[in-house]
Amino acid sequence: MSSTNRTVVVTGIGATTPLGGDSASTWEGLIAGRSGVRPLEGERFAELPVKIAATAAVDPGDVLPRPLARKLDRSAQFAVIAAREAWADAGYTAPAGEDEKIVPERLGSVIASGIGGVTTLLDQYDVLKEKGVRRVSPHTVPMLMPNSPSANVGLEVNARAGVHTRSPRARRAPRRSATPSR
C-alpha cells in the first residue's frame, strides 16, 4: 500500500465544540447555520482588544468528575470528553482489556495539539506570582505537555500500542554534503 492510498475506518464519532457538547448538537448547529461565536466573559479577557471568541458550549467541569477534571488541562478534558463519546458511538462500554473484542496492545491514541495546556500554564503562573512556588500544582508539567490529550485518552481506553502527538511540522534544515567544503 502506498502512503497516498490509505484506508481509514471511522468507528465512532465524538465532539465537544462551540456549537454543542456532543457530536449530535454540533451537527444540529452546523445544519441550522448557528455561530459558535459569543462574547468573551471573565476577568482574564477584560484587557484584550478582542471581545468575542468561539468558546466551548459546555464546560468540561460539568461533564467530567471533579477529581479527574482537576488533574487535566482543558485541552485534555475536551479530548477525553470527545473520546468517551466516540468510544460509546463505536459500540463499546468498557475499556480495552475489559472487553474481549479489543486487544489493548493493538489500540493506540493519536491526537494532535498545537500548544498543549496553555490554560494550565497561565493559571499556574498566576498561582506562582500570588501564592509562591510551593503552591504551584505538582500536576503542572504533565498537564501542560502537548501530548497530554493523547496520553489521557490512551489511559481512558487502556490503549497500550502507544499514544502519540503529532507536533507542527518543523522547518527542515538544508541537507549537508557528505564531504566538508573548504
Tab-separated table of C-alpha atoms in Angstrom:
chain	number	residue	atom	x	y	z
A	1	MET	CA	0.000	0.000	0.000
A	2	SER	CA	1.416	3.387	-0.917
A	3	SER	CA	1.477	6.243	1.564
A	4	THR	CA	-1.017	8.176	-0.566
A	5	ASN	CA	-3.580	5.373	-0.689
A	6	ARG	CA	-4.572	4.554	2.889
A	7	THR	CA	-7.866	3.246	4.126
A	8	VAL	CA	-9.337	4.934	7.178
A	9	VAL	CA	-12.211	3.448	9.116
A	10	VAL	CA	-14.204	5.718	11.422
A	11	THR	CA	-15.884	3.550	14.024
A	12	GLY	CA	-17.189	6.228	16.364
A	13	ILE	CA	-17.680	9.980	16.421
A	14	GLY	CA	-17.247	12.318	19.362
A	15	ALA	CA	-17.061	16.089	19.657
A	16	THR	CA	-17.270	18.976	22.057
A	17	THR	CA	-17.317	22.289	20.217
A	18	PRO	CA	-18.580	25.867	20.390
A	19	LEU	CA	-21.831	24.605	18.824
A	20	GLY	CA	-22.505	21.809	21.283
A	21	GLY	CA	-21.194	19.451	23.914
A	22	ASP	CA	-21.521	16.374	21.700
A	23	SER	CA	-21.486	15.409	18.030
A	24	ALA	CA	-25.295	15.466	17.674
A	25	SER	CA	-25.718	19.027	18.970
A	26	THR	CA	-22.678	20.154	16.979
A	27	TRP	CA	-24.191	18.683	13.802
A	28	GLU	CA	-27.570	20.303	14.541
A	29	GLY	CA	-25.823	23.662	14.980
A	30	LEU	CA	-23.957	23.270	11.699
A	31	ILE	CA	-27.096	22.319	9.785
A	32	ALA	CA	-29.022	25.225	11.354
A	33	GLY	CA	-26.233	27.638	10.403
A	34	ARG	CA	-25.683	28.769	14.007
A	35	SER	CA	-22.493	30.505	15.001
A	36	GLY	CA	-20.460	29.313	17.974
A	37	VAL	CA	-19.015	32.792	18.470
A	38	ARG	CA	-20.086	34.615	21.625
A	39	PRO	CA	-18.855	37.459	23.838
A	40	LEU	CA	-15.800	36.737	25.976
A	41	GLU	CA	-16.608	36.977	29.659
A	42	GLY	CA	-14.303	36.910	32.645
A	43	GLU	CA	-11.561	38.906	34.258
A	44	ARG	CA	-8.788	37.285	32.204
A	45	PHE	CA	-10.294	38.680	28.988
A	46	ALA	CA	-11.113	42.202	30.198
A	47	GLU	CA	-7.904	43.748	28.873
A	48	LEU	CA	-7.967	42.014	25.484
A	49	PRO	CA	-8.830	44.087	22.421
A	50	VAL	CA	-10.861	41.143	21.086
A	51	LYS	CA	-14.253	40.779	22.764
A	52	ILE	CA	-15.605	37.659	21.016
A	53	ALA	CA	-14.446	34.058	20.588
A	54	ALA	CA	-15.748	30.616	19.724
A	55	THR	CA	-15.558	29.125	23.207
A	56	ALA	CA	-16.782	25.657	24.135
A	57	ALA	CA	-20.547	25.315	24.514
A	58	VAL	CA	-20.219	23.043	27.542
A	59	ASP	CA	-17.764	23.435	30.412
A	60	PRO	CA	-15.778	20.200	30.830
A	61	GLY	CA	-16.117	20.562	34.603
A	62	ASP	CA	-19.856	19.974	34.159
A	63	VAL	CA	-19.242	16.683	32.332
A	64	LEU	CA	-16.185	15.099	33.963
A	65	PRO	CA	-15.937	14.008	37.581
A	66	ARG	CA	-14.222	16.738	39.615
A	67	PRO	CA	-11.175	14.642	40.675
A	68	LEU	CA	-10.423	13.789	37.027
A	69	ALA	CA	-11.068	17.331	35.764
A	70	ARG	CA	-8.660	18.776	38.353
A	71	LYS	CA	-5.809	16.620	37.011
A	72	LEU	CA	-6.352	17.568	33.359
A	73	ASP	CA	-5.793	20.740	31.375
A	74	ARG	CA	-8.798	21.936	29.329
A	75	SER	CA	-7.251	20.537	26.141
A	76	ALA	CA	-7.108	17.053	27.691
A	77	GLN	CA	-10.576	17.480	29.224
A	78	PHE	CA	-12.065	18.147	25.789
A	79	ALA	CA	-10.143	15.216	24.292
A	80	VAL	CA	-11.389	12.813	26.969
A	81	ILE	CA	-14.997	14.000	26.596
A	82	ALA	CA	-14.925	13.580	22.795
A	83	ALA	CA	-13.114	10.234	23.075
A	84	ARG	CA	-15.713	8.919	25.529
A	85	GLU	CA	-18.473	9.817	23.101
A	86	ALA	CA	-16.612	8.257	20.145
A	87	TRP	CA	-15.904	5.126	22.182
A	88	ALA	CA	-19.590	4.752	23.070
A	89	ASP	CA	-20.638	5.605	19.495
A	90	ALA	CA	-18.406	2.765	18.282
A	91	GLY	CA	-20.428	0.423	20.496
A	92	TYR	CA	-18.002	-0.060	23.367
A	93	THR	CA	-18.934	0.225	27.019
A	94	ALA	CA	-15.725	-0.953	28.706
A	95	PRO	CA	-12.069	-0.021	28.180
A	96	ALA	CA	-9.770	-2.261	26.148
A	97	GLY	CA	-8.856	-5.400	28.043
A	98	GLU	CA	-12.204	-5.456	29.836
A	99	ASP	CA	-13.962	-6.035	26.512
A	100	GLU	CA	-12.690	-9.252	24.888
A	101	LYS	CA	-13.186	-7.761	21.386
A	102	ILE	CA	-10.408	-5.222	21.966
A	103	VAL	CA	-6.769	-6.131	22.478
A	104	PRO	CA	-5.093	-3.266	24.406
A	105	GLU	CA	-1.738	-3.938	22.696
A	106	ARG	CA	-3.378	-3.210	19.311
A	107	LEU	CA	-5.073	0.017	20.414
A	108	GLY	CA	-3.393	3.411	20.266
A	109	SER	CA	-4.255	7.076	20.582
A	110	VAL	CA	-3.078	9.803	18.209
A	111	ILE	CA	-4.231	13.351	18.928
A	112	ALA	CA	-2.535	16.457	17.582
A	113	SER	CA	-2.055	19.565	19.666
A	114	GLY	CA	-0.521	22.824	18.612
A	115	ILE	CA	0.428	24.043	22.072
A	116	GLY	CA	-0.925	21.766	24.803
A	117	GLY	CA	-2.013	23.025	28.184
A	118	VAL	CA	-1.773	26.774	27.833
A	119	THR	CA	-4.584	27.396	30.340
A	120	THR	CA	-2.663	25.401	32.945
A	121	LEU	CA	0.459	27.408	32.198
A	122	LEU	CA	-1.382	30.706	32.665
A	123	ASP	CA	-3.239	29.554	35.786
A	124	GLN	CA	-0.117	28.210	37.470
A	125	TYR	CA	1.836	31.346	36.597
A	126	ASP	CA	-0.836	33.330	38.460
A	127	VAL	CA	-0.521	30.928	41.425
A	128	LEU	CA	3.267	31.359	41.388
A	129	LYS	CA	3.002	35.173	41.426
A	130	GLU	CA	0.245	35.375	44.055
A	131	LYS	CA	0.977	32.462	46.408
A	132	GLY	CA	4.545	31.371	45.759
A	133	VAL	CA	6.333	28.378	44.325
A	134	ARG	CA	5.125	25.928	46.989
A	135	ARG	CA	1.513	26.384	45.875
A	136	VAL	CA	2.137	25.530	42.194
A	137	SER	CA	0.387	22.252	41.360
A	138	PRO	CA	2.606	19.167	41.100
A	139	HIS	CA	0.464	18.224	38.069
A	140	THR	CA	1.554	21.331	36.137
A	141	VAL	CA	4.104	19.711	33.817
A	142	PRO	CA	2.001	16.650	32.873
A	143	MET	CA	-0.982	18.941	32.335
A	144	LEU	CA	0.747	21.435	30.061
A	145	MET	CA	2.581	18.984	27.818
A	146	PRO	CA	1.265	18.866	24.222
A	147	ASN	CA	0.870	15.078	24.429
A	148	SER	CA	-1.450	15.321	27.461
A	149	PRO	CA	-4.702	14.949	25.459
A	150	SER	CA	-3.476	11.823	23.673
A	151	ALA	CA	-1.931	10.343	26.820
A	152	ASN	CA	-5.095	10.826	28.850
A	153	VAL	CA	-7.316	9.368	26.131
A	154	GLY	CA	-4.926	6.403	25.992
A	155	LEU	CA	-5.285	5.951	29.741
A	156	GLU	CA	-9.070	6.291	29.466
A	157	VAL	CA	-9.424	3.450	26.948
A	158	ASN	CA	-6.410	1.397	28.104
A	159	ALA	CA	-4.522	1.828	24.816
A	160	ARG	CA	-1.189	0.035	25.091
A	161	ALA	CA	0.015	0.185	21.483
A	162	GLY	CA	1.170	3.742	22.076
A	163	VAL	CA	-0.016	7.284	22.423
A	164	HIS	CA	1.283	9.880	20.024
A	165	THR	CA	1.015	13.577	19.409
A	166	ARG	CA	1.774	14.958	16.006
A	167	SER	CA	3.610	18.204	16.509
A	168	PRO	CA	3.531	21.022	13.994
A	169	ARG	CA	5.992	20.242	11.229
A	170	ALA	CA	9.289	21.932	11.863
A	171	ARG	CA	11.106	23.559	9.024
A	172	ARG	CA	13.778	21.196	7.785
A	173	ALA	CA	17.355	22.361	7.636
A	174	PRO	CA	19.082	22.061	4.258
A	175	ARG	CA	20.968	18.800	3.829
A	176	ARG	CA	24.678	18.970	4.274
A	177	SER	CA	27.092	17.426	1.876
A	178	ALA	CA	28.797	14.209	2.999
A	179	THR	CA	32.172	15.787	2.282
A	180	PRO	CA	33.030	19.044	4.010
A	181	SER	CA	33.530	22.054	1.735
A	182	ARG	CA	36.649	24.179	2.064
